[in-house]
Amino acid sequence: MTAELVRGQNHPLSQVRLEIRISAGKPVVATAVLGDESGRIHGVEWVAHPGVPTLPGLEVSRQAAADHRLAVDLDAMAAVVHRVGVVLALPTGVGGPVGFGAVAAPFVAVTGLDGAEIATFTLTGLDAESAVVALELYRRQGAWKVRAVGQGYAGGMAELLTDQGLPQAHRLAAEINEAVVRGLARSVPAPPPRAPDGDRSRQTAASALGPEQSGSPYGTQNAPGAQGTHGAQGISGSQSTGGPYGATPNPHGAADAAGGATPSDPEPAQSASATAGGPIDYSHPRRQNTAPPPPPPTAPPAQPGEPARPVAGDATGWSMEERLYNQVWGMFEDLARSTAAYRSAVDFADTRMERELDQVLSDPRSRIGGQGDAAREAAQAKHSSLVDQAREALDRDLGQLAAEADVVEPALPAAYARWDNPVWHAYRVPMEMPMALRLGDLHVPESEPLRIPMLVRLPLERGLWIDSGRTGSSDGLFADSHDMRRLAMESAVAHTARLLAVHPVGEFTVHVLDPAGSAARELSPLVRSGVLAAPPAAGAAGVAAVLGQLTERVDLVQMAVRGGVADSLPPGFDTAQQLLVVNDFPHGFDDRAVTQLRYLADEGPAVGVHLMMVADREDAAGYGPLLDPLWRGLLRLTPVADDHLADPWVGHAWTYEPALVPPGSQVLEQVLAQVAAARTNYS
């Protein structure tokens, strides 16, 4: 299955001999740069370009062209090569366009030798940039992956190569352009264009509107954050609307999903997307900065013998938001590895002591008496020594992580911050969608009191299930199931408020189903602030009406996308992402409503319709295995601490704690008031 990537998303490569196909509509220069583990280019001999088209394991085109095919053999790469960047650039001095904003959105596909696509990426949202890093193949722990980058440079190849750390950047850029000019002088003019022949890559290159208007299916995203794993979600947006990241580590673009302007856009560009309704863009917007990313902050030098002092943003990334996200992810990985090392050491100590005790007990002469007691004490002493050494190493790692968390937590933006973070007191409705959202905290038993933020990528690729049933951790704490339902609904309201708060004005709409009206008190902050699309729907009739409306919306957008007419949606069509909050399922649901709910859970995220269930699975036990796919497809969260999540490396059971509003705090009401006021001013 082809993975349609968005900026920042990665995908594992199951093959080592690959072909990279590029379609750009206009002649572009395709080059490849090799980098070491830190991404640095060691010299001009690490760059494959039209003047030097072949390197070990790599071959690029010999001249500028609208379509390219690059050959890659990852097994033939030198051991010091850890990154292969695919770079596109516009030739200069030949009378062509000077920025990618004047050409169709380039389309890049990574394929096997049989032509089967492994991953694709459409570079939307480019403007004055004349060179762009499209993709990056990188080696991580012995395995190769592909990452969609999409970082452009207005200064062309010279600026791009300089940013990659090449001292001879300007000289090499001039040599590349000279080779391209010579190649174009020898080239034969292309024949007149033919009608579309069904080749998906050509159709995409011929359209500047993005993949959703060329009939390509929506892709998925890898999530981690929380589960690290990332997990993860998104669609490439149209060029005219500002481009995407689905789950990329980049800020949201300025143009809204409808193709119109946000309040910060004084003079929105006129394009096909400005027509009534406009094309749908449910992905993260493009990376805004065209200049090279600022260097990561550096900590003050540590004293000899002391560990390096932590600093917020001490990770790779094109923006502070991306660096903080990657730093949190790195902290999660470090804690998982440190815990795994400690548990492994303890298991080894236990096994060794058992083996030594077995040897003592196997000899009748040493079972009793002083010799046996001495052997037992020696085995126990060795065990204690090994465990103490492992604990000392773990405590050292936990101390460093705790110090880093103390620095990182106050620096987190609102989307990543706890509700008690002072950043919420200065909250303003954002103009850009963040790359991720905090849903709670994670920790393992050995890491008390250290907490790692659980971040999930935006836009959401999976629905959320707030489990209101009895959990293993809640036994004995809440004897009354009513308390669990109340806490589950309060958790759902906090998550909903956060989702509303991190999206720009008019780009997120919330619907609520409360068939029995049992959550009126918990829902009151959302209702009083006026941020809901309509009052919570009650009764079977209300359930049927809302589900029918959203199901029709999913059908309409899917048909428009598949038919290539996403810019012809009805006037007044709400292009914002939709969230459906369902309380007290399956009360008020008939068989048709249950089928529609499953359909929204399966098909909705790809077209911007998301689901948040507040339910006890036992209440729906009467449906039997019919609803098993629904529960498996949702990300299960709990209203109280519970160890039901696992990491992707060693399978640790992580305790999840929800991101709740502190008791007595008015921060949620204040944030919702800001959201409502911004909507009023914008409309």
XYZ file of C-alpha atoms in Angstrom:
683
model
C 0.000 0.000 0.000
C 1.384 3.389 -0.974
C 2.040 5.849 1.848
C 1.191 9.428 0.859
C 3.510 11.474 3.022
C 3.145 14.980 4.330
C 5.922 17.257 5.533
C 7.857 15.684 8.374
C 6.245 12.261 8.065
C 8.481 9.221 7.687
C 7.909 5.722 6.356
C 10.037 2.561 6.590
C 11.679 1.243 3.427
C 11.376 -2.488 2.905
C 13.659 -2.475 -0.155
C 17.206 -1.249 -0.673
C 17.190 -0.887 -4.462
C 14.856 1.979 -5.253
C 13.831 4.398 -7.943
C 12.825 7.967 -7.155
C 10.457 9.426 -9.735
C 9.937 13.155 -10.000
C 7.306 15.061 -11.995
C 7.362 18.845 -11.938
C 5.605 20.093 -15.083
C 8.578 22.389 -15.900
C 12.281 21.552 -16.242
C 13.939 21.235 -12.854
C 17.374 20.066 -11.756
C 17.393 16.897 -9.673
C 20.416 16.345 -7.444
C 21.190 14.170 -4.445
C 23.327 15.067 -1.450
C 24.867 12.562 0.938
C 25.215 13.298 4.627
C 26.757 11.682 7.658
C 24.903 10.832 10.846
C 24.564 14.514 11.736
C 23.483 15.447 8.208
C 26.736 17.214 7.253
C 28.108 17.020 3.706
C 31.827 16.205 3.809
C 32.693 17.701 0.424
C 31.668 18.277 -3.178
C 32.272 14.594 -3.862
C 29.220 13.882 -1.678
C 26.865 15.582 -4.154
C 25.488 13.854 -7.270
C 24.404 16.381 -9.911
C 24.193 16.704 -13.718
C 27.933 17.376 -13.909
C 28.771 14.314 -11.777
C 25.657 12.142 -12.105
C 26.922 8.937 -10.471
C 28.159 8.111 -6.995
C 28.396 4.705 -5.314
C 24.820 3.498 -5.006
C 23.357 6.606 -6.614
C 22.643 7.979 -10.085
C 20.809 11.177 -11.002
C 19.687 12.751 -14.274
C 22.273 14.452 -16.487
C 20.194 17.515 -17.340
C 17.157 19.514 -16.280
C 13.831 17.947 -17.193
C 10.187 17.939 -16.183
C 10.402 14.246 -15.249
C 13.282 12.445 -13.564
C 14.108 8.946 -12.419
C 16.885 8.593 -9.864
C 18.378 5.177 -9.103
C 19.346 4.363 -5.512
C 21.037 1.278 -4.076
C 21.175 1.717 -0.306
C 23.343 -1.371 0.201
C 26.021 0.210 -1.972
C 26.221 3.335 0.200
C 29.368 3.843 2.234
C 29.095 3.053 5.930
C 29.589 6.732 6.830
C 26.585 7.763 4.734
C 23.467 7.972 6.858
C 21.351 10.384 4.808
C 20.502 10.825 1.138
C 18.679 14.058 0.354
C 16.777 14.477 -2.914
C 17.026 18.104 -4.017
C 15.064 19.908 -6.717
C 16.166 23.263 -8.113
C 15.041 25.594 -10.870
C 17.768 26.288 -13.471
C 18.885 29.919 -13.637
C 19.808 31.958 -16.668
C 17.638 29.984 -19.089
C 14.526 32.152 -19.081
C 12.459 29.811 -16.941
C 10.508 30.434 -13.742
C 12.458 31.823 -10.820
C 10.363 30.321 -8.013
C 8.447 27.109 -7.436
C 5.339 29.181 -6.815
C 5.138 29.685 -10.594
C 5.142 25.982 -11.434
C 2.919 23.046 -10.649
C 3.416 21.319 -7.325
C 6.262 18.819 -7.842
C 5.378 15.187 -7.184
C 7.967 12.727 -5.878
C 7.463 8.973 -5.617
C 9.760 6.359 -4.098
C 9.221 3.082 -5.947
C 10.657 -0.387 -6.106
C 12.371 -1.687 -9.205
C 9.023 -3.107 -10.292
C 7.522 0.391 -10.318
C 5.283 -0.202 -7.299
C 5.047 2.983 -5.249
C 6.275 2.764 -1.671
C 5.798 6.393 -0.654
C 4.799 9.611 -2.400
C 5.019 13.283 -1.539
C 3.531 16.357 -3.231
C 5.464 19.566 -2.523
C 2.699 22.110 -2.142
C 2.866 25.587 -0.673
C 6.144 26.681 -2.260
C 6.452 30.305 -3.362
C 9.701 32.212 -3.961
C 11.891 29.194 -3.248
C 14.096 28.151 -6.155
C 15.611 25.067 -4.493
C 13.967 22.575 -2.180
C 14.939 19.439 -0.267
C 12.090 17.159 -1.315
C 12.815 13.845 0.398
C 15.417 12.383 2.677
C 16.388 8.729 2.914
C 17.996 8.149 6.281
C 19.469 5.271 8.221
C 18.250 4.732 11.791
C 19.511 1.802 13.861
C 20.503 -0.115 10.747
C 17.171 0.364 8.947
C 16.439 2.845 6.177
C 13.427 5.162 6.145
C 12.148 7.947 3.916
C 11.084 11.313 5.295
C 9.114 14.023 3.487
C 11.026 17.283 4.006
C 9.783 19.974 1.611
C 12.113 22.685 2.919
C 12.671 25.415 0.334
C 15.385 28.038 -0.099
C 14.853 31.366 -1.842
C 18.619 31.632 -2.341
C 18.692 28.557 -4.549
C 21.249 25.762 -4.552
C 23.979 27.918 -3.043
C 21.907 28.704 0.032
C 20.711 25.110 0.328
C 24.228 23.649 0.159
C 25.521 26.265 2.583
C 22.809 25.275 5.036
C 23.929 21.654 4.652
C 27.400 22.649 5.843
C 29.292 22.574 2.516
C 32.081 25.215 2.435
C 32.319 25.186 -1.387
C 28.541 25.713 -1.769
C 28.624 28.702 -4.121
C 31.277 27.204 -6.402
C 29.445 23.894 -6.637
C 26.109 25.622 -7.297
C 27.712 27.515 -10.191
C 29.161 24.273 -11.593
C 25.775 22.557 -11.384
C 24.038 25.398 -13.184
C 26.753 25.496 -15.844
C 26.306 21.763 -16.473
C 22.529 22.263 -16.704
C 22.858 25.121 -19.178
C 25.139 22.996 -21.356
C 22.657 20.137 -21.197
C 19.712 22.339 -22.134
C 21.649 23.738 -25.081
C 22.052 20.195 -26.427
C 18.495 19.082 -25.651
C 15.724 18.605 -28.212
C 12.446 20.485 -27.634
C 9.744 18.316 -26.104
C 6.764 17.290 -28.269
C 3.386 18.952 -27.691
C 1.674 17.685 -24.552
C -0.827 14.900 -24.912
C -4.072 14.409 -23.091
C -3.737 12.821 -19.666
C -2.839 9.177 -20.149
C -3.768 7.919 -16.729
C -0.274 8.103 -15.298
C -0.901 9.340 -11.805
C 2.403 11.102 -11.416
C 1.945 13.037 -14.656
C -1.579 14.021 -13.736
C -0.357 15.266 -10.391
C 2.451 17.225 -11.967
C 0.033 18.811 -14.396
C -2.157 20.064 -11.597
C -1.152 22.729 -9.117
C -4.091 21.936 -6.878
C -2.589 19.056 -4.940
C -3.311 15.358 -4.661
C -6.854 15.668 -3.421
C -7.885 17.203 -6.734
C -6.074 14.664 -8.867
C -7.885 11.638 -7.595
C -5.136 10.257 -5.417
C -6.264 8.562 -2.212
C -5.661 10.072 1.174
C -2.570 8.880 2.930
C -1.930 8.088 6.537
C 0.640 9.289 8.925
C 2.936 7.595 11.355
C 2.185 8.647 15.038
C 4.418 8.707 17.915
C 4.255 11.332 20.157
C 2.461 9.694 22.572
C 3.019 6.273 21.697
C 5.735 7.655 20.003
C 4.609 5.691 17.557
C 3.105 7.498 15.905
C 2.472 7.594 15.487
C 0.893 8.732 13.346
C -1.791 11.420 9.932
C -2.726 13.819 7.120
C -3.336 14.914 3.579
C -1.383 17.146 1.274
C -3.223 20.362 0.681
C -3.633 22.519 -2.375
C -0.939 24.887 -3.436
C -3.307 27.788 -3.480
C -4.304 27.310 0.131
C -0.914 27.317 1.706
C 0.108 23.665 1.740
C 0.276 21.005 4.439
C 2.034 18.919 6.930
C -0.538 16.488 8.237
C 1.743 15.555 10.951
C 4.799 17.443 10.137
C 7.003 19.341 12.428
C 6.093 22.666 10.882
C 3.755 25.522 11.646
C 0.401 25.910 9.953
C 0.103 28.020 6.845
C -1.604 31.373 6.739
C -4.408 30.476 4.346
C -7.411 28.698 5.743
C -8.859 25.412 4.578
C -11.371 27.115 2.369
C -8.715 28.844 0.362
C -9.659 32.263 1.699
C -7.590 34.455 3.972
C -7.285 34.357 7.702
C -7.384 37.638 9.608
C -3.623 38.001 9.131
C -3.877 37.976 5.327
C -4.538 41.545 4.129
C -4.478 40.659 0.433
C -5.299 37.017 -0.255
C -4.193 35.743 -3.623
C -6.919 35.058 -6.151
C -6.934 31.518 -7.455
C -9.157 28.619 -8.212
C -9.400 27.985 -4.514
C -11.067 31.329 -3.964
C -14.222 30.121 -5.635
C -17.292 29.377 -3.573
C -16.711 26.510 -1.225
C -13.071 26.130 -2.189
C -10.934 23.025 -2.157
C -10.584 21.009 0.997
C -7.296 21.086 2.877
C -7.369 18.946 5.995
C -3.621 18.623 6.292
C -1.077 20.575 8.227
C -0.036 23.697 6.346
C 3.278 24.294 4.701
C 6.474 25.287 6.373
C 6.560 29.073 6.324
C 10.232 29.969 6.751
C 12.234 30.038 3.563
C 15.490 31.060 5.225
C 17.762 28.385 6.678
C 16.623 27.247 10.117
C 18.285 28.971 13.040
C 20.911 26.932 14.841
C 19.614 25.059 17.864
C 20.223 26.787 21.161
C 23.351 25.837 23.012
C 23.635 25.341 26.737
C 26.317 27.074 28.799
C 29.462 24.973 28.984
C 29.378 22.453 31.808
C 32.078 22.244 34.416
C 34.585 19.393 33.997
C 33.092 16.149 35.211
C 29.528 17.485 35.122
C 26.882 16.412 32.581
C 25.857 18.902 29.931
C 23.187 21.319 31.093
C 19.826 20.755 29.402
C 18.251 23.455 27.278
C 14.794 23.694 25.747
C 14.757 23.038 22.012
C 17.999 21.077 22.032
C 16.964 18.871 19.100
C 16.838 18.983 15.332
C 14.057 20.871 13.582
C 13.186 23.800 11.357
C 11.298 25.686 14.051
C 11.258 25.906 17.821
C 7.975 24.012 17.829
C 9.484 21.157 15.834
C 12.616 21.077 17.983
C 10.553 20.896 21.161
C 8.439 18.113 19.685
C 11.535 16.139 18.713
C 13.074 16.795 22.124
C 9.999 15.422 23.912
C 10.062 12.412 21.601
C 13.745 11.908 22.396
C 13.006 12.069 26.125
C 10.360 9.387 25.648
C 12.837 7.170 23.802
C 15.549 7.760 26.411
C 13.242 6.842 29.267
C 12.112 3.697 27.437
C 15.699 2.587 26.815
C 16.900 3.405 30.335
C 14.001 1.490 31.849
C 14.629 -1.445 29.536
C 18.306 -1.515 30.536
C 17.438 -1.431 34.228
C 14.835 -4.183 33.972
C 17.190 -6.309 31.915
C 19.939 -5.885 34.511
C 17.562 -6.841 37.329
C 16.397 -9.898 35.401
C 20.016 -10.924 34.859
C 20.776 -10.491 38.570
C 17.719 -12.575 39.505
C 18.651 -15.315 37.054
C 22.257 -15.386 38.228
C 21.270 -15.615 41.879
C 18.809 -18.415 41.160
C 21.472 -20.307 39.239
C 24.018 -19.933 42.027
C 21.490 -20.988 44.662
C 20.543 -24.006 42.575
C 24.198 -25.010 42.449
C 24.439 -24.720 46.215
C 21.276 -26.721 46.823
C 22.233 -29.392 44.292
C 25.159 -30.478 46.486
C 23.923 -32.275 49.624
C 27.089 -31.339 51.473
C 26.393 -27.610 51.138
C 22.670 -27.553 51.814
C 23.099 -27.155 55.521
C 25.763 -25.784 57.715
C 28.019 -22.799 57.473
C 29.183 -23.501 53.922
C 25.636 -23.365 52.541
C 24.773 -20.196 54.453
C 27.944 -18.508 53.204
C 27.140 -19.460 49.603
C 23.622 -18.065 49.940
C 24.879 -14.824 51.425
C 27.465 -14.487 48.648
C 24.826 -15.030 45.947
C 22.513 -12.505 47.565
C 25.356 -9.997 47.928
C 26.217 -10.322 44.234
C 22.547 -9.883 43.400
C 22.256 -6.772 45.540
C 25.445 -5.341 44.032
C 24.208 -5.848 40.463
C 20.784 -4.376 41.237
C 22.342 -1.406 43.044
C 24.611 -0.704 40.065
C 21.646 -0.882 37.686
C 19.598 1.385 39.927
C 22.447 3.855 40.169
C 22.668 4.035 36.367
C 18.889 4.414 36.116
C 18.816 7.146 38.752
C 21.557 8.995 36.878
C 19.547 8.828 33.658
C 16.343 9.808 35.449
C 18.115 12.758 37.016
C 19.252 14.013 33.635
C 15.775 13.517 32.163
C 14.158 15.254 35.133
C 16.499 18.220 34.711
C 15.660 18.330 31.022
C 11.930 18.113 31.771
C 12.222 21.006 34.224
C 13.650 23.129 31.407
C 11.425 21.891 28.583
C 8.035 21.970 30.333
C 7.921 25.769 30.879
C 9.033 26.374 27.275
C 6.289 24.305 25.648
C 3.718 26.087 23.474
C 0.064 25.941 24.453
C -0.676 22.903 22.307
C 2.021 20.923 24.167
C 1.559 22.425 27.642
C -0.364 21.274 30.689
C -3.397 23.295 31.682
C -1.502 24.702 34.670
C 1.262 26.110 32.459
C 1.415 29.943 32.546
C 1.439 29.974 28.735
C -2.351 29.610 28.848
C -2.703 32.926 30.686
C -1.272 34.683 27.623
C -3.308 32.543 25.207
C -4.408 34.015 21.897
C -6.181 32.145 19.128
C -3.413 30.904 16.794
C -3.095 31.686 13.121
C -1.478 28.312 12.443
C -2.333 24.759 13.386
C 0.404 23.122 15.493
C 2.046 19.887 14.476
C 0.921 17.999 17.578
C -1.348 18.101 20.603
C -0.888 17.031 24.224
C -3.401 14.460 25.429
C -1.811 13.687 28.777
C 1.367 12.390 30.417
C 3.214 9.063 30.379
C 5.437 7.390 32.937
C 6.671 3.985 34.041
C 6.795 2.761 37.663
C 10.562 3.289 37.891
C 10.369 6.912 36.726
C 8.319 8.490 39.526
C 7.796 11.448 39.594
C 9.072 12.080 36.044
C 6.347 12.603 33.436
C 6.742 12.710 29.651
C 4.131 14.646 27.632
C 2.008 12.415 25.405
C 1.850 14.221 22.085
C -0.155 13.074 19.069
C 0.178 14.462 15.583
C -2.379 16.752 13.973
C -4.634 16.394 12.175
C -5.856 13.349 14.061
C -5.696 10.146 12.067
C -7.564 8.048 14.622
C -10.589 8.808 16.688
C -10.348 9.011 20.479
C -12.159 6.747 22.924
C -12.470 8.027 26.496
C -13.185 4.812 28.371
C -15.807 5.449 31.057
C -15.748 1.841 32.252
C -13.857 0.391 35.167
C -10.121 0.207 34.549
C -7.550 -1.881 36.376
C -6.120 1.225 38.021
C -9.515 2.575 39.067
C -10.647 -0.489 41.029
C -11.140 0.553 44.611
C -10.917 4.260 43.800
C -14.325 4.730 42.241
C -16.922 2.267 43.473
C -19.682 4.170 41.702
C -19.660 3.932 37.893
C -21.281 7.374 37.828
C -18.004 8.886 39.037
C -16.115 7.266 36.170
C -18.644 8.549 33.628
C -18.409 12.033 35.073
C -14.605 12.004 34.977
C -14.635 10.607 31.441
C -16.867 13.426 30.242
C -14.761 16.055 32.009
C -11.704 14.594 30.285
C -13.483 14.700 26.917
C -14.427 18.356 27.450
C -10.806 19.216 28.298
C -9.555 17.460 25.138
C -12.225 19.163 23.035
C -11.378 22.589 24.442
C -7.709 22.031 23.695
C -8.485 21.007 20.106
C -10.587 24.142 19.654
C -7.873 26.293 21.207
C -5.026 25.148 18.968
C -6.857 25.528 15.655
C -7.168 28.835 13.803
C -10.505 30.603 13.649
C -13.047 28.786 11.524
C -10.949 25.656 11.026
C -12.460 23.373 13.667
C -16.148 22.638 14.293
C -17.506 20.564 17.178
C -20.765 18.584 17.307
C -21.979 16.833 20.457
C -24.355 13.891 20.889
C -25.775 13.567 24.390
C -28.879 11.440 23.807
C -30.013 11.276 27.436
C -28.757 14.706 28.465
C -26.680 13.059 31.180
C -23.608 15.236 30.572
C -25.294 18.635 30.753
C -23.164 19.798 33.685
C -19.860 18.627 32.206
C -20.704 20.133 28.801
C -21.703 23.508 30.238
C -18.328 25.228 29.529
C -18.648 24.377 25.834
C -22.329 25.316 25.691
C -22.041 28.598 27.609
C -19.090 29.819 25.557
C -20.923 29.236 22.276
C -18.103 27.314 20.602
C -20.295 24.374 19.566
C -21.817 24.201 16.102
C -25.214 23.607 17.728
C -26.560 22.664 21.155
C -25.859 19.042 22.113
C -28.200 16.764 20.184
C -30.574 14.776 22.399
C -32.743 11.748 21.796
C -32.754 9.288 18.940
C -33.920 11.970 16.495
C -31.000 14.246 17.364
C -28.552 11.364 16.995
C -29.943 10.448 13.591
C -29.863 14.060 12.342
C -26.233 14.735 13.281
C -24.967 11.368 12.049
C -26.854 11.787 8.789
C -25.361 15.257 8.274
C -21.788 14.117 8.869
C -22.192 10.934 6.822
C -23.484 12.985 3.909
C -20.517 15.315 4.304
C -18.018 12.438 4.145
C -19.740 11.037 1.054
C -19.766 14.439 -0.660
C -16.092 15.194 -0.028
C -15.026 11.706 -1.076
C -16.946 11.994 -4.347
C -15.501 15.455 -5.005
C -11.968 14.247 -4.377
C -12.299 11.120 -6.471
C -13.893 13.096 -9.274
C -11.193 15.762 -9.226
C -13.687 18.547 -8.497
C -12.830 19.375 -4.904
C -12.924 23.065 -5.849
C -16.583 22.788 -6.848
C -18.173 22.049 -3.499
C -21.497 23.765 -2.789
C -21.414 27.442 -1.743
C -21.356 27.826 2.005
C -19.853 24.381 2.524
C -18.047 24.284 5.877
C -14.474 23.336 5.036
C -13.380 23.201 8.671
C -12.410 19.943 10.301
C -15.282 18.367 12.205
C -15.223 16.676 15.616
C -18.142 14.562 16.795
C -18.256 13.996 20.562
C -20.495 11.046 21.467
C -21.585 10.534 25.072
C -23.381 7.579 26.612
C -23.062 5.263 23.604
C -25.083 3.204 22.606
C -28.036 4.964 24.246
C -30.193 6.536 21.526
C -28.527 4.561 18.715
C -30.468 2.219 16.458
C -28.826 -0.185 14.013
C -28.632 2.445 11.277
C -26.990 4.950 13.626
C -24.438 2.362 14.753
C -23.567 1.624 11.124
C -23.163 5.347 10.403
C -20.936 5.743 13.461
C -18.666 2.936 12.292
C -18.543 4.520 8.840
C -17.480 7.872 10.294
C -14.793 6.196 12.406
C -13.379 4.393 9.356
C -13.751 6.986 6.587
C -14.067 10.273 8.425
C -10.462 11.084 9.425
C -9.273 11.066 5.805
C -11.697 13.876 4.953
C -11.514 15.820 8.189
C -14.306 14.243 10.257
C -13.051 12.971 13.624
C -14.694 11.006 16.404
C -14.430 11.236 20.191
C -16.323 8.495 22.000
C -17.125 8.659 25.704
C -18.351 5.146 26.385
C -18.112 1.989 28.442
C -17.513 -0.962 26.161
C -19.587 -3.175 28.433
C -22.660 -1.054 27.696
C -22.396 -2.068 24.031
C -21.686 -5.739 24.729
C -25.036 -6.645 23.179
C -23.631 -5.899 19.723
C -21.044 -8.642 20.176
C -18.066 -8.659 17.792
C -19.814 -6.220 15.442
C -18.218 -3.264 17.220
C -14.772 -4.796 17.750
C -13.311 -2.957 14.702
C -14.710 0.310 16.084
C -12.999 -0.048 19.459
C -9.726 -1.243 17.895
C -9.679 1.694 15.488
C -9.880 4.306 18.249
C -7.078 5.492 20.521
C -8.170 4.455 24.007
C -7.685 6.998 26.763
C -8.820 6.824 30.363
C -10.129 9.508 32.741
C -7.826 8.216 35.500
C -4.254 6.951 35.485
C -4.023 3.552 33.809
C -1.156 1.466 32.394
C -2.749 0.376 29.101
C -0.335 1.932 26.584
C 2.832 0.286 25.257
C 5.889 1.680 23.483
C 6.959 0.303 20.073
C 10.497 -0.767 21.037
C 10.425 -2.979 24.102
C 6.695 -3.061 24.884
C 6.823 -1.338 28.278
C 3.442 -0.793 29.895
C 3.209 2.986 30.232
C 0.875 4.618 32.694
C -1.262 7.261 31.034
C -2.537 10.250 32.994
C -5.113 12.513 31.305
C -4.506 16.222 30.802
C -7.167 17.613 33.122
C -7.879 21.157 34.212
C -6.695 21.794 37.791
C -9.568 21.891 40.302
C -10.925 25.400 40.777
C -9.066 26.783 37.749
C -10.888 29.045 35.301
C -8.339 28.584 32.541
C -10.634 26.428 30.402
C -13.453 29.002 30.501
C -11.005 31.807 29.711
C -9.572 29.946 26.721
C -13.022 29.091 25.359
C -14.068 32.731 25.762
C -11.071 33.769 23.663
C -12.028 31.224 20.984
C -15.630 32.443 20.915
C -14.585 36.109 20.763
C -12.180 35.424 17.915
C -14.943 33.693 15.972
C -17.248 36.663 16.483
C -14.606 39.147 15.348
C -13.618 37.040 12.360
C -17.169 36.569 11.131
